[in-house]
C-alpha cells in the first residue's frame, strides 16, 4: 500500500517514470519539478498512516548531452548488445 501510494503520485504528476523492482526512475525537465513530485510522494505515504518514511534519492543531472531520456539510455545498451 505504501509503495503504491507513492508511485501513484509520480504517475499522476505527468512526469515520465519507470517502475523497477528496486525503485522508481523519474524524468523531469528541471530539479524543482522533480523535488516537488518526490515531496508529494513522500507525503502520500504519510497519509496512508505511516509514522516514518525513509526515502533514498539519486539524481543524474547530465547537461553535456541532449536527449538522454530513460528510453534512450536503454536503447543505447540494447544497440550495443546486438
PDB file of C-alpha atoms in Angstrom:
ATOM      1  CA  UNK A   1       0.000   0.000   0.000  1.00  0.00           C
ATOM      2  CA  UNK A   2       2.812   2.408   0.866  1.00  0.00           C
ATOM      3  CA  UNK A   3       4.776   1.973  -2.328  1.00  0.00           C
ATOM      4  CA  UNK A   4       1.582   2.129  -4.373  1.00  0.00           C
ATOM      5  CA  UNK A   5       0.623   5.458  -2.799  1.00  0.00           C
ATOM      6  CA  UNK A   6       3.997   6.980  -3.659  1.00  0.00           C
ATOM      7  CA  UNK A   7       4.128   5.595  -7.189  1.00  0.00           C
ATOM      8  CA  UNK A   8       0.578   6.770  -7.900  1.00  0.00           C
ATOM      9  CA  UNK A   9       1.620  10.343  -7.099  1.00  0.00           C
ATOM     10  CA  UNK A  10       4.542  10.060  -9.503  1.00  0.00           C
ATOM     11  CA  UNK A  11       2.361   8.615 -12.253  1.00  0.00           C
ATOM     12  CA  UNK A  12      -0.276  11.310 -11.724  1.00  0.00           C
ATOM     13  CA  UNK A  13       2.382  14.030 -11.972  1.00  0.00           C
ATOM     14  CA  UNK A  14       2.672  13.616 -15.725  1.00  0.00           C
ATOM     15  CA  UNK A  15       6.437  13.157 -15.497  1.00  0.00           C
ATOM     16  CA  UNK A  16       7.914  10.226 -17.383  1.00  0.00           C
ATOM     17  CA  UNK A  17       8.657   7.408 -14.957  1.00  0.00           C
ATOM     18  CA  UNK A  18       9.657   3.767 -14.949  1.00  0.00           C
ATOM     19  CA  UNK A  19       8.823   1.474 -12.066  1.00  0.00           C
ATOM     20  CA  UNK A  20      11.552  -1.111 -11.433  1.00  0.00           C
ATOM     21  CA  UNK A  21      11.966  -3.901  -8.940  1.00  0.00           C
ATOM     22  CA  UNK A  22      14.157  -1.727  -6.708  1.00  0.00           C
ATOM     23  CA  UNK A  23      12.751   1.768  -7.195  1.00  0.00           C
ATOM     24  CA  UNK A  24      11.094   4.253  -9.469  1.00  0.00           C
ATOM     25  CA  UNK A  25      13.003   6.307 -12.022  1.00  0.00           C
ATOM     26  CA  UNK A  26      11.598   9.744 -12.781  1.00  0.00           C
ATOM     27  CA  UNK A  27      12.486  12.142 -15.592  1.00  0.00           C
ATOM     28  CA  UNK A  28      11.963  15.878 -15.158  1.00  0.00           C
ATOM     29  CA  UNK A  29      12.992  18.928 -17.162  1.00  0.00           C
ATOM     30  CA  UNK A  30      14.188  20.673 -14.011  1.00  0.00           C
ATOM     31  CA  UNK A  31      15.061  19.837 -10.432  1.00  0.00           C
ATOM     32  CA  UNK A  32      12.173  21.825  -8.950  1.00  0.00           C
ATOM     33  CA  UNK A  33       9.597  19.629 -10.711  1.00  0.00           C
ATOM     34  CA  UNK A  34      11.465  16.527  -9.616  1.00  0.00           C
ATOM     35  CA  UNK A  35      11.733  17.567  -5.975  1.00  0.00           C
ATOM     36  CA  UNK A  36       8.081  18.668  -5.875  1.00  0.00           C
ATOM     37  CA  UNK A  37       6.921  15.224  -7.020  1.00  0.00           C
ATOM     38  CA  UNK A  38       9.238  13.471  -4.568  1.00  0.00           C
ATOM     39  CA  UNK A  39       7.880  15.584  -1.693  1.00  0.00           C
ATOM     40  CA  UNK A  40       4.283  14.802  -2.711  1.00  0.00           C
ATOM     41  CA  UNK A  41       5.070  11.088  -2.988  1.00  0.00           C
ATOM     42  CA  UNK A  42       6.616  11.074   0.466  1.00  0.00           C
ATOM     43  CA  UNK A  43       3.602  12.915   1.880  1.00  0.00           C
ATOM     44  CA  UNK A  44       1.276  10.359   0.259  1.00  0.00           C
ATOM     45  CA  UNK A  45       2.975   7.598   2.223  1.00  0.00           C
ATOM     46  CA  UNK A  46       2.418   9.508   5.470  1.00  0.00           C
ATOM     47  CA  UNK A  47      -1.233   9.905   4.510  1.00  0.00           C
ATOM     48  CA  UNK A  48      -1.586   6.118   4.331  1.00  0.00           C
ATOM     49  CA  UNK A  49      -0.802   6.079   8.034  1.00  0.00           C
ATOM     50  CA  UNK A  50       2.928   5.512   8.347  1.00  0.00           C
ATOM     51  CA  UNK A  51       4.742   7.350  11.133  1.00  0.00           C
ATOM     52  CA  UNK A  52       8.146   7.423   9.452  1.00  0.00           C
ATOM     53  CA  UNK A  53       9.240   7.426   5.814  1.00  0.00           C
ATOM     54  CA  UNK A  54      12.778   6.734   4.595  1.00  0.00           C
ATOM     55  CA  UNK A  55      13.442   7.967   1.069  1.00  0.00           C
ATOM     56  CA  UNK A  56      16.622   7.468  -0.947  1.00  0.00           C
ATOM     57  CA  UNK A  57      17.160   9.837  -3.867  1.00  0.00           C
ATOM     58  CA  UNK A  58      19.835   9.649  -6.556  1.00  0.00           C
ATOM     59  CA  UNK A  59      19.932  12.412  -9.152  1.00  0.00           C
ATOM     60  CA  UNK A  60      21.677  12.122 -12.519  1.00  0.00           C
ATOM     61  CA  UNK A  61      21.733  15.692 -13.838  1.00  0.00           C
ATOM     62  CA  UNK A  62      23.535  15.487 -17.152  1.00  0.00           C
ATOM     63  CA  UNK A  63      23.836  18.722 -19.122  1.00  0.00           C
ATOM     64  CA  UNK A  64      26.555  17.894 -21.639  1.00  0.00           C
ATOM     65  CA  UNK A  65      24.309  15.812 -23.914  1.00  0.00           C
ATOM     66  CA  UNK A  66      20.840  16.231 -25.404  1.00  0.00           C
ATOM     67  CA  UNK A  67      18.020  13.669 -25.400  1.00  0.00           C
ATOM     68  CA  UNK A  68      19.356  11.428 -22.643  1.00  0.00           C
ATOM     69  CA  UNK A  69      15.967  10.034 -21.664  1.00  0.00           C
ATOM     70  CA  UNK A  70      15.484   6.777 -19.794  1.00  0.00           C
ATOM     71  CA  UNK A  71      14.384   5.117 -23.032  1.00  0.00           C
ATOM     72  CA  UNK A  72      17.389   6.487 -24.923  1.00  0.00           C
ATOM     73  CA  UNK A  73      19.779   5.114 -22.319  1.00  0.00           C
ATOM     74  CA  UNK A  74      18.194   1.670 -22.530  1.00  0.00           C
ATOM     75  CA  UNK A  75      18.270   1.754 -26.330  1.00  0.00           C
ATOM     76  CA  UNK A  76      21.989   2.593 -26.305  1.00  0.00           C
ATOM     77  CA  UNK A  77      22.766  -0.534 -24.299  1.00  0.00           C
ATOM     78  CA  UNK A  78      20.411  -2.706 -26.350  1.00  0.00           C
ATOM     79  CA  UNK A  79      22.014  -1.492 -29.586  1.00  0.00           C
ATOM     80  CA  UNK A  80      25.452  -2.344 -28.230  1.00  0.00           C
ATOM     81  CA  UNK A  81      24.231  -5.846 -27.351  1.00  0.00           C
ATOM     82  CA  UNK A  82      23.033  -6.581 -30.898  1.00  0.00           C
TER      83      UNK A  82
END
